[in-house]
Coordinates of C-alpha atoms and ligand atoms in Angstrom, one line a residue:
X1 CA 62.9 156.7 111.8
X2 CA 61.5 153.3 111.0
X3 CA 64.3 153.3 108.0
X4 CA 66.5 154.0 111.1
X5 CA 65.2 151.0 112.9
X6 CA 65.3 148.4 109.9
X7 CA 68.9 148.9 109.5
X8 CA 69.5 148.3 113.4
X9 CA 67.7 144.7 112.7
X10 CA 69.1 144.6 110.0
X11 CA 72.6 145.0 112.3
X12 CA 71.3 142.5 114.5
X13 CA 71.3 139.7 111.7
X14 CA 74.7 138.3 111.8
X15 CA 74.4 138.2 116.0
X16 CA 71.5 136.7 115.1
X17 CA 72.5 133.9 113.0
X18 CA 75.5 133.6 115.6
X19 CA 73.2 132.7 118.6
X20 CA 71.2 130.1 116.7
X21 CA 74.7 128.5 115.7
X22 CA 75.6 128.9 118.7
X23 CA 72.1 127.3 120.5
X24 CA 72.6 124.7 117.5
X25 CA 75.9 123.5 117.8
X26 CA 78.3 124.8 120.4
X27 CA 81.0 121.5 120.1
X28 CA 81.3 122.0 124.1
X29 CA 77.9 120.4 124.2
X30 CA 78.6 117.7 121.2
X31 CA 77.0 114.4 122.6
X32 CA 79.5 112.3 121.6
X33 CA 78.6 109.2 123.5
X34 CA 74.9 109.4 122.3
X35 CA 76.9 109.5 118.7
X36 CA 79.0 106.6 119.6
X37 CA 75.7 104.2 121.2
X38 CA 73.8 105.4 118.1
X39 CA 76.8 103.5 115.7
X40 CA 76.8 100.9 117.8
X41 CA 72.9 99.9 117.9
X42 CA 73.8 99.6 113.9
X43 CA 76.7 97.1 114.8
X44 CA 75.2 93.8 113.4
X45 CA 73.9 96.3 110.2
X46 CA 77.2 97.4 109.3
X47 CA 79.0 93.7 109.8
X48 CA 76.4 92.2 107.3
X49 CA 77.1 94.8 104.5
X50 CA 81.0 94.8 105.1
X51 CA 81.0 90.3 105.1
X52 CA 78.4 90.9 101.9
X53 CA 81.4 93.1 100.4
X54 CA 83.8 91.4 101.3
X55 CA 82.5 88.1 99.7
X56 CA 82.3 89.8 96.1
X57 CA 85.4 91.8 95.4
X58 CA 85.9 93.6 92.6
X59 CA 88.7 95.1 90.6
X60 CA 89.3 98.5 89.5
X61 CA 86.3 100.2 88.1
X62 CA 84.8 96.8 88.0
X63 CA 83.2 97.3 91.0
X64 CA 79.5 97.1 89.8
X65 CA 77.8 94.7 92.3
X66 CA 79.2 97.2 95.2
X67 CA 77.8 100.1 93.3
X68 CA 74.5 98.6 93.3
X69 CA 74.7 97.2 96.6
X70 CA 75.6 100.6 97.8
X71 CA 72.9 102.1 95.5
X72 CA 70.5 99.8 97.3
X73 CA 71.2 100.9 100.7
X74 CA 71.2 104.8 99.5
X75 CA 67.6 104.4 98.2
X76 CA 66.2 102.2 101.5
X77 CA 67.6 105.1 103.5
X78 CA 65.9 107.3 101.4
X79 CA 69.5 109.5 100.9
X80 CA 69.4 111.3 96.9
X81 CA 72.7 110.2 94.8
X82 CA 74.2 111.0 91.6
X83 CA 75.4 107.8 89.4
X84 CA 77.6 107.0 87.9
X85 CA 80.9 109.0 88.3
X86 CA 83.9 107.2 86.9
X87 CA 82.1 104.0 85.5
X88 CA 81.1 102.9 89.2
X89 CA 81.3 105.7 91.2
X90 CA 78.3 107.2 93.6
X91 CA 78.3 110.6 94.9
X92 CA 75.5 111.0 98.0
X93 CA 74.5 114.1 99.3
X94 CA 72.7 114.7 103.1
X95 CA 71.7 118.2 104.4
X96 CA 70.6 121.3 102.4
X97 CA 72.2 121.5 99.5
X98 CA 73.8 124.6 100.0
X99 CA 77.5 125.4 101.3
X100 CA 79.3 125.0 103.0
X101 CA 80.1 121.3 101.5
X102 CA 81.9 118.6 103.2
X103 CA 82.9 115.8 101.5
X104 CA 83.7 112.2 103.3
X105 CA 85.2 109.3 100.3
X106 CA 85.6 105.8 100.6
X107 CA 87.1 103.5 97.8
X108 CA 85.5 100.5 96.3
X109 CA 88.0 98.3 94.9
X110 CA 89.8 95.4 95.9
X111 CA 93.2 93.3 94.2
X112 CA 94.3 90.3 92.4
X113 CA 95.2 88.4 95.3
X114 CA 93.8 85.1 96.8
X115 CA 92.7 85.2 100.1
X116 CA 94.2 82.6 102.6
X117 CA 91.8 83.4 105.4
X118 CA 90.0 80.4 105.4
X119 CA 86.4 81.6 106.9
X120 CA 83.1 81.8 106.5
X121 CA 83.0 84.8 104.5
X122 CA 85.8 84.2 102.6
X123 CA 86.0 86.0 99.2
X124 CA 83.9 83.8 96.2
X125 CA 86.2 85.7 93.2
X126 CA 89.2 83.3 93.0
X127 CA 92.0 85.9 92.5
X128 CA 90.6 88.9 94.0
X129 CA 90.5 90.0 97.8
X130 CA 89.6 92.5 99.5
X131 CA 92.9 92.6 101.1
X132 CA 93.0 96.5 101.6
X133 CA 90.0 97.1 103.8
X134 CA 88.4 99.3 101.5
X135 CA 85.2 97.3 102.2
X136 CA 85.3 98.1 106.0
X137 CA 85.7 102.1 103.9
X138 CA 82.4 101.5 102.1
X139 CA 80.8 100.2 105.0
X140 CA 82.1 102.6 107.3
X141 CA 80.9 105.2 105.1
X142 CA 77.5 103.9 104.1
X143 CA 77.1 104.0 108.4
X144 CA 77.8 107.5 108.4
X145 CA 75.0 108.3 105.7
X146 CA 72.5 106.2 108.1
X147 CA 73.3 107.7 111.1
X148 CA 73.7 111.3 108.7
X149 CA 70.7 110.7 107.8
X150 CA 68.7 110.0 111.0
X151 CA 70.1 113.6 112.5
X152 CA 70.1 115.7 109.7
X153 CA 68.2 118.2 111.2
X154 CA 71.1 119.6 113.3
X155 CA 73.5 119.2 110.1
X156 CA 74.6 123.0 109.1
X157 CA 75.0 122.3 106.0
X158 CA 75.7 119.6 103.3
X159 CA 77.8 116.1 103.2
X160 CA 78.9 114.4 100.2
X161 CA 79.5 111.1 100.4
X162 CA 82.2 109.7 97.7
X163 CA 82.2 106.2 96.8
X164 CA 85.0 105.9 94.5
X165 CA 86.2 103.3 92.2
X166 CA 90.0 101.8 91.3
X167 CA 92.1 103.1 94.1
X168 CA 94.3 100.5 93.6
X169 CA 96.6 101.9 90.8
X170 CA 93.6 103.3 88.2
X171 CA 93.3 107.0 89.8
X172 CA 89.8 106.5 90.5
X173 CA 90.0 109.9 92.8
X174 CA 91.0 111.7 89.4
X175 CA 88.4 110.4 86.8
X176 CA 85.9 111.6 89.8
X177 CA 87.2 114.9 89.7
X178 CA 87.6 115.3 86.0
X179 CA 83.2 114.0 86.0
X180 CA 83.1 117.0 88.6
X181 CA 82.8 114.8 91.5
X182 CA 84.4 118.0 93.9
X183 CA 82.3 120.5 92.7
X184 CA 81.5 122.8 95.5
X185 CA 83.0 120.9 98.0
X186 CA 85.6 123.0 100.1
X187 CA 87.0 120.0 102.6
X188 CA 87.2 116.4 102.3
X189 CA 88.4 113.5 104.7
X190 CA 88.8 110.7 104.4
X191 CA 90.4 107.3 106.6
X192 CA 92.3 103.9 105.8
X193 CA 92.0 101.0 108.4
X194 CA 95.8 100.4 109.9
X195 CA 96.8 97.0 110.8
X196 CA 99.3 99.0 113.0
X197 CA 97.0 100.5 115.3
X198 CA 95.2 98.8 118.1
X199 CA 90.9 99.0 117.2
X200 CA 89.9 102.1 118.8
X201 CA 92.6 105.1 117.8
X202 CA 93.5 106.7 115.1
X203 CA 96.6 108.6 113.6
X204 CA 97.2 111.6 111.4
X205 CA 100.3 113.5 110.5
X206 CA 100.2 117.5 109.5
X207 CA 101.5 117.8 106.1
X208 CA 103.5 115.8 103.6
X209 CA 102.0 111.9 104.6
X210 CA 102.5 109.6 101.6
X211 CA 104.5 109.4 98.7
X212 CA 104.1 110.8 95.1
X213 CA 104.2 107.7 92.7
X214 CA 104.9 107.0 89.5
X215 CA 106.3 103.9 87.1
X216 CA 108.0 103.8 84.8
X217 CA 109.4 101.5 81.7
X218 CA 112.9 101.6 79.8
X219 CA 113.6 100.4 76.2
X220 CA 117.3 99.9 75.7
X221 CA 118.3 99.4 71.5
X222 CA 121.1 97.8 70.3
X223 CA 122.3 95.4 67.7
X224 CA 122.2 91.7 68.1
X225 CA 124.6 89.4 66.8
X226 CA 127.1 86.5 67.6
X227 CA 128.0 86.7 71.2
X228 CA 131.6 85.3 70.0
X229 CA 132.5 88.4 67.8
X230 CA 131.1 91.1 70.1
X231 CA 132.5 93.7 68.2
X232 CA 130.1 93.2 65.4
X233 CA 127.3 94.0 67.9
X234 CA 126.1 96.9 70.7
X235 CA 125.2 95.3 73.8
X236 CA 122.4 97.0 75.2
X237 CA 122.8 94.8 78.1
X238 CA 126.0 95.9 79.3
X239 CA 123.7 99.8 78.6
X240 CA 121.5 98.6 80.9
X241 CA 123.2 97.4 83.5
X242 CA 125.5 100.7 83.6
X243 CA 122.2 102.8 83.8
X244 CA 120.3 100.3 86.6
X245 CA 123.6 101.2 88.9
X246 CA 123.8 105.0 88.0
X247 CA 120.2 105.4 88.8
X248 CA 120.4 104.3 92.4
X249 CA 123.0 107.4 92.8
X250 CA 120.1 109.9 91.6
X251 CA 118.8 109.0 95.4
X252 CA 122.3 108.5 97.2
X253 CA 123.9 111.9 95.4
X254 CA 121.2 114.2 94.0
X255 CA 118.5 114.2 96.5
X256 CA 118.5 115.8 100.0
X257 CA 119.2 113.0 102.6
X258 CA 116.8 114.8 104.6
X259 CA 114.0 114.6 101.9
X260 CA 112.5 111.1 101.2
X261 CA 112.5 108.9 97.8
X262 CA 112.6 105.6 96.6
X263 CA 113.8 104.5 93.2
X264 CA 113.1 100.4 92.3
X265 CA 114.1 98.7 89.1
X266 CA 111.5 95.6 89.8
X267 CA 112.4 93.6 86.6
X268 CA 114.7 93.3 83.9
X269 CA 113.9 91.4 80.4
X270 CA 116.2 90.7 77.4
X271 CA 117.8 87.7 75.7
X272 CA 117.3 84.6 75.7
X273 CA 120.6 82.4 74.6
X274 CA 123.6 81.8 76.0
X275 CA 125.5 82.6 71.8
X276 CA 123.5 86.1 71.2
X277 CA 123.2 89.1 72.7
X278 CA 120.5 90.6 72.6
X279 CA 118.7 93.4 70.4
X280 CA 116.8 94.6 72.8
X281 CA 116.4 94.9 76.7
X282 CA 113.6 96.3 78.5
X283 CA 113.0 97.4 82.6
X284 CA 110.8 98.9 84.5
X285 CA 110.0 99.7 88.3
X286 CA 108.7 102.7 90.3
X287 CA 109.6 106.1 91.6
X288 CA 108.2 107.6 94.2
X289 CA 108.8 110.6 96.1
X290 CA 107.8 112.7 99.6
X291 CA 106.8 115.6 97.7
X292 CA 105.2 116.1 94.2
X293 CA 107.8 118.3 92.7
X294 CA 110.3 115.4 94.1
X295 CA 109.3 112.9 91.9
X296 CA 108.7 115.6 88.4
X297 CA 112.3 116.1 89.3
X298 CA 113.3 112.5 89.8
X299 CA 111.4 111.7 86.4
X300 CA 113.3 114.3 84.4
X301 CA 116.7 113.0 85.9
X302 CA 116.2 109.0 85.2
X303 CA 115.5 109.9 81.9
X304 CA 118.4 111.8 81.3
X305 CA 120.6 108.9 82.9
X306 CA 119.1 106.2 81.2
X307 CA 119.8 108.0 77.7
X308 CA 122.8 109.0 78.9
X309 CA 124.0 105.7 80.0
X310 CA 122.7 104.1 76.1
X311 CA 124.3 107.1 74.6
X312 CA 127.7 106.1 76.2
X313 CA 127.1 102.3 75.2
X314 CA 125.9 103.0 71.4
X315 CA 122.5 102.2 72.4
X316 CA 119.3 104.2 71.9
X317 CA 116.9 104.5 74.7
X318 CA 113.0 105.3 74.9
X319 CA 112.0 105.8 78.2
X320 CA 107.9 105.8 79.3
X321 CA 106.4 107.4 82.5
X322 CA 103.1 105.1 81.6
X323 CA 101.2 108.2 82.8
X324 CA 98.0 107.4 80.7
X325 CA 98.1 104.0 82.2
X326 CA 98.7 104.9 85.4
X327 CA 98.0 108.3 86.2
X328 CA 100.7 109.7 88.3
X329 CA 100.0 109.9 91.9
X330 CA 100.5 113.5 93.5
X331 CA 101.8 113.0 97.0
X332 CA 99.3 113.1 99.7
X333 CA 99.5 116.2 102.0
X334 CA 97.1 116.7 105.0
X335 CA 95.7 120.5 105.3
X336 CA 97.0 121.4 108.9
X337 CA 94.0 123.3 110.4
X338 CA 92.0 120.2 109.1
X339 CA 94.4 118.1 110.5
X340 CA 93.9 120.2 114.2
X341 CA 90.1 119.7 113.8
X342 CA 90.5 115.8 113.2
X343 CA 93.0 115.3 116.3
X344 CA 90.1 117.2 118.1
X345 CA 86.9 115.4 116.7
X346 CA 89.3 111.9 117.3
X347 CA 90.1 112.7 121.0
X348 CA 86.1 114.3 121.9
X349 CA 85.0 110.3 120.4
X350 CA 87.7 108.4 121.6
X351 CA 89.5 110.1 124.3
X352 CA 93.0 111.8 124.1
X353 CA 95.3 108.9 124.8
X354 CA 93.7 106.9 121.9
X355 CA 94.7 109.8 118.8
X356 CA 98.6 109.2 118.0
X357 CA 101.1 110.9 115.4
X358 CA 101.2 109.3 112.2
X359 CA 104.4 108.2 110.2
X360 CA 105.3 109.1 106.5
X361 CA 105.4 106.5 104.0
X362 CA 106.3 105.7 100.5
X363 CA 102.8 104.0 99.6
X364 CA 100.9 105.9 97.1
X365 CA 96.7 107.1 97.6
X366 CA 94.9 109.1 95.5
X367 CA 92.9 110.6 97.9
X368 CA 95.9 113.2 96.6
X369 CA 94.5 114.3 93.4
X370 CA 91.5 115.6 95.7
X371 CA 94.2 117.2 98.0
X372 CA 95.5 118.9 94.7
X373 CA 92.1 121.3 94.6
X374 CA 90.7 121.1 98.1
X375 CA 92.0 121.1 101.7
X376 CA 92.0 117.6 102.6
X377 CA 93.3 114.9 105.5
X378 CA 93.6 111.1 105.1
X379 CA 93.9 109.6 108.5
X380 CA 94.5 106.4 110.1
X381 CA 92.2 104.1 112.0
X382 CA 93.6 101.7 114.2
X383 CA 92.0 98.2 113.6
X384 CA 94.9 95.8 115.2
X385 CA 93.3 92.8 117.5
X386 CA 95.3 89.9 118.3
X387 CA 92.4 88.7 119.6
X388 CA 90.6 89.1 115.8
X389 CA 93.8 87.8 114.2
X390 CA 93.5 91.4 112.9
X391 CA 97.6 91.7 112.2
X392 CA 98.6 91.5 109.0
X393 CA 99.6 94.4 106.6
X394 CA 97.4 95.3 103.8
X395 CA 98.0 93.4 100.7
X396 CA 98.9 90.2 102.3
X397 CA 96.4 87.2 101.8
X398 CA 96.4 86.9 104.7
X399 CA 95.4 90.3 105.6
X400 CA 92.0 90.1 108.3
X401 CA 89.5 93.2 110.0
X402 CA 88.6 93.7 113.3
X403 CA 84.9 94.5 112.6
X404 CA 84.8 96.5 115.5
X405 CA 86.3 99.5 113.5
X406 CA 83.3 99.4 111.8
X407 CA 80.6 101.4 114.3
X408 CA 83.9 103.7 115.3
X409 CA 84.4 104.6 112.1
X410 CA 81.0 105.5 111.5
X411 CA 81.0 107.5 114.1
X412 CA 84.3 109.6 113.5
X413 CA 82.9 110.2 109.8
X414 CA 79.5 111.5 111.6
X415 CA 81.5 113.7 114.0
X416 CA 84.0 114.9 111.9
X417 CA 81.7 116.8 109.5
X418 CA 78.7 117.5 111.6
X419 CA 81.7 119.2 113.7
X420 CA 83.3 120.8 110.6
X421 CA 79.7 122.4 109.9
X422 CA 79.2 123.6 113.3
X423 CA 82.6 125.8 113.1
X424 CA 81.7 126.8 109.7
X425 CA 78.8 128.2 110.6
X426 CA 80.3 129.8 113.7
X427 CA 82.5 131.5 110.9
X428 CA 79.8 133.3 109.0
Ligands
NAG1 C1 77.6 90.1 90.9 O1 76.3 89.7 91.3 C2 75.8 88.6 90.6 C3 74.4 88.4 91.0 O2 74.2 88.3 92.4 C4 76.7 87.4 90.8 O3 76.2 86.3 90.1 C5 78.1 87.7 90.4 O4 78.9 86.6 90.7 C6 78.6 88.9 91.1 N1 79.9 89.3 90.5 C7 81.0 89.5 91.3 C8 82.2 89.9 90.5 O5 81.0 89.3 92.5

C-alpha cells in the first residue's frame, strides 16, 4: 500500500515541477516594464563603460584593456568568469550551473579606421575606431549580466555571457568554440546595432541572413621578356585578364538567379614597365555566398577557371583560399523557432509595431561558426537618430551611436533568455 502511494507522488512530480514553472514564470505575467525602468535606472552606468570603450579601441585579439575592463566589472558585480578564451576572450556564467544553457555573445573588437567624429570621447588609438558598435555589444551585454545578476533568483536556469575577440575578419567565434567556449550551451543570440533602424526596434529574418565569405588570392606564371618580341614570352597578363572576365560569368551563368552571390576581384598587381611584360601577376578579392555550400561550390569553380584560363594562355596558376588567414565564414542562418521567440520577446519590450522583417545581405559575421553547432539568431537593433547624428553605416569614420540603444538592449538580452528559460522549463 504505502509502495502504492510513493509511486502516485512519485506521478505527481512532473505536475509538480510544472505548477512551480508555471507560479515562476508564466511569460503572460513577464513584467516587462519593471524590466525596461530597471535598464534604464543603469542608463548613465552603461554610457560611461560604452564612451570608456569607445576611447580605447582595439584590434583583433588585441583587445586586452577591454578584457580587463570587462573583467573588472564581472568581479564588482560579483558574476564567476572563465579567462581567457581565444587570447582575450571572457565567458561569464549567471544562474545554476546546470542546463538548460543560454548563451548571449557580444564582440570586442574594433578596425583600422580613423574616426572623424570630432567629440569628446573620440577614440585616443590613431587608426583604430570603434566604427562597428561592437562597444555599444560589450556594453549592452555587460548590462544584461548586472541586471542578470540582480534577478537571478527567478532565472530557470543558466546564461553565458560571450565576450569575443576579432570579429572583424580573425574568426574570433571559431577559436572560442575550438577553446570549448559552447560547451553545453543549446541556444545562443546574439544582436548588431543597425544604423538603419530608428532607436527603439529591432529586426530579424528566419533563416539564411548573411553571406558565407571567403578571399581569395591568384598567382598567374609566365615568362617575362622584351615586350617588342612578344613571341619570346607568355603573358600572364593577357591570362589574367581572360580569367578576371570569365569569373564574373560563374555568377551571371552558373548560379541560380534566384540564389544570391557576389564575386569581387579588388586588385590586380603585375609589371611595372612600359618594354616588359611581366613574369608574374597576382589578384585577389572576395567571394561570398547566401548559403555555405554556395560559396564551397563557388571556390571549387574559380579555381578551375582561373587554371583554366592560364592553361589556355601557357601560364601556370596557384590559386589560395587564405583559409588559415582568414578562416572561412559559414553563412549566418537564424534557427526559426528561435527566431519566433525573439519577434515575441521584441514585441512584449517594445510593442509590436516596433519589431520589423529583416533583409539579407552579403556582409559576413561569425556569429555563424556558433550557428554551425547550435541553434542560434543574430538580430538587428535599431539605433538610427537624426537627432544623435546616429546615421551613418558601419565602417564609415564617420559612423556615430545613439546611446539610447544601450538600456534597450540590455533589456532585450535580459528578456530574451530569462524568457527562453521560462519555456524551457515549461518543456520538462
Ligand atoms: C591600455 O591601457 C593602458 C593603461 O591605462 C593605456 O596606457 C594604453 O594606452 C591602453 N591601450 C590601448 C590600446 O588603448
Amino acid at each position: 500500500m504505502g509502495d502504492l502511494h510513493a509511486r502516485r507522488l512519485l506521478l505527481l512530480l512532473p505536475l509538480f515541477f510544472f505548477l512551480v514553472c508555471l507560479a515562476l514564470s508564466s511569460s503572460p505575467h513577464y513584467d516587462a516594464e519593471e524590466l525596461l525602468r530597471s535598464a534604464n535606472e543603469e542608463k548613465e552606468w552603461l554610457v560611461s563603460i560604452r564612451r570608456r570603450i569607445h576611447e580605447q579601441p582595439e584590434l583583433r585579439f588585441q583587445e586586452h584593456n577591454t578584457s580587463a575592463f570587462i573583467r573588472f566589472h564581472l568581479d564588482r558585480l560579483g558574476i564567476p568568469y572563465s579567462f581567457p578564451y581565444a587570447r582575450t576572450g571572457v565567458l561569464a556564467q549567471i544562474g545554476s550551473g546546470d542546463p538548460p544553457i543560454v548563451a548571449l555573445r557580444a564582440d570586442m573588437d574594433a578596425l583600422p579606421l580613423q574616426e572623424m567624429v570630432e567629440w569628446e570621447h573620440k577614440s585616443k588609438n590613431d587608426g583604430v575606431m570603434h566604427a562597428c558598435g561592437h562597444d555599444a555589444h560589450v556594453t549592452m551585454l555587460l548590462g544584461a549580466a548586472k541586471l542578470l545578476n540582480q534577478r537571478k533568483n527567478v532565472l530557470r536556469g543558466t546564461v553565458r555571457l560571450l565576450f569575443q575577440p576579432a570579429e572583424e575578419g580573425g574568426a574570433g567565434a571559431f577559436h572560442m568554440i575550438k577553446e570549448g567556449a559552447l560547451d553545453g550551451i543549446e541556444a545562443i543570440f546574439a544582436m548588431h546595432v543597425d544604423y538603419r533602424l530608428p532607436t527603439g526596434s529591432i529586426s530579424s529574418i528566419p533563416g539564411p541572413s548573411q553571406a558565407a565569405v571567403c578571399f581569395f588570392e591568384a598567382k598567374i606564371e609566365g615568362r617575362g621578356g622584351d615586350a617588342a618580341k612578344p613571341h619570346l614570352n607568355v603573358d600572364p597578363l593577357i591570362a589574367a585578364a581572360f580569367a578576371i572576365l570569365s569569373m564574373q560569368q560563374l555568377i551571371s551563368r552558373e548560379d541560380d538567379p534566384l540564389h544570391s552571390q557576389v564575386l569581387s576581384v579588388t586588385y590586380v598587381k603585375g609589371g611595372s614597365s612600359f618594354n616588359e611584360t611581366p613574369p608574374i601577376v597576382e589578384f585577389g578579392g572576395t567571394l561570398r555566398s547566401i548559403t555555405t555550400e554556395g560559396l564551397q561550390r563557388l571556390q571549387r569553380r574559380v579555381k578551375e577557371v582561373i587554371e583554366g584560363q592560364a592553361a589556355v594562355q601557357r601560364c601556370k596558376a596557384v590559386i589560395s583560399m587564405l583559409a588559415e588567414e582568414y578562416p572561412i565564414y559559414p553563412a549566418v542562418v537564424n534557427d526559426e523557432e528561435l527566431n519566433d521567440h525573439l519577434q515575441q520577446v521584441g514585441a512584449l519590450l517594445l510593442g509590436q509595431d516596433k519589431v520589423k522583417m529583416g533583409g539579407k545581405i552579403m556582409a559576413g559575421e561569425d556569429f555563424a561558426f556558433y550557428q554551425q553547432l547550435i541553434p542560434g539568431v543574430m538580430f538587428g537593433i535599431g539605433m538610427r537618430n537624426e537627432r544623435a547624428g546616429s546615421v551613418y553605416p558601419p565602417h564609415s569614420p564617420h559612423f556615430f551611436l545613439d546611446e539610447e540603444v544601450l538600456p534597450i538592449g540590455a533589456a532585450l538580452h535580459t528578456a530574451i533568455v530569462e524568457l527562453y528559460l521560462n519555456q524551457r522549463c515549461m518543456e520538462v
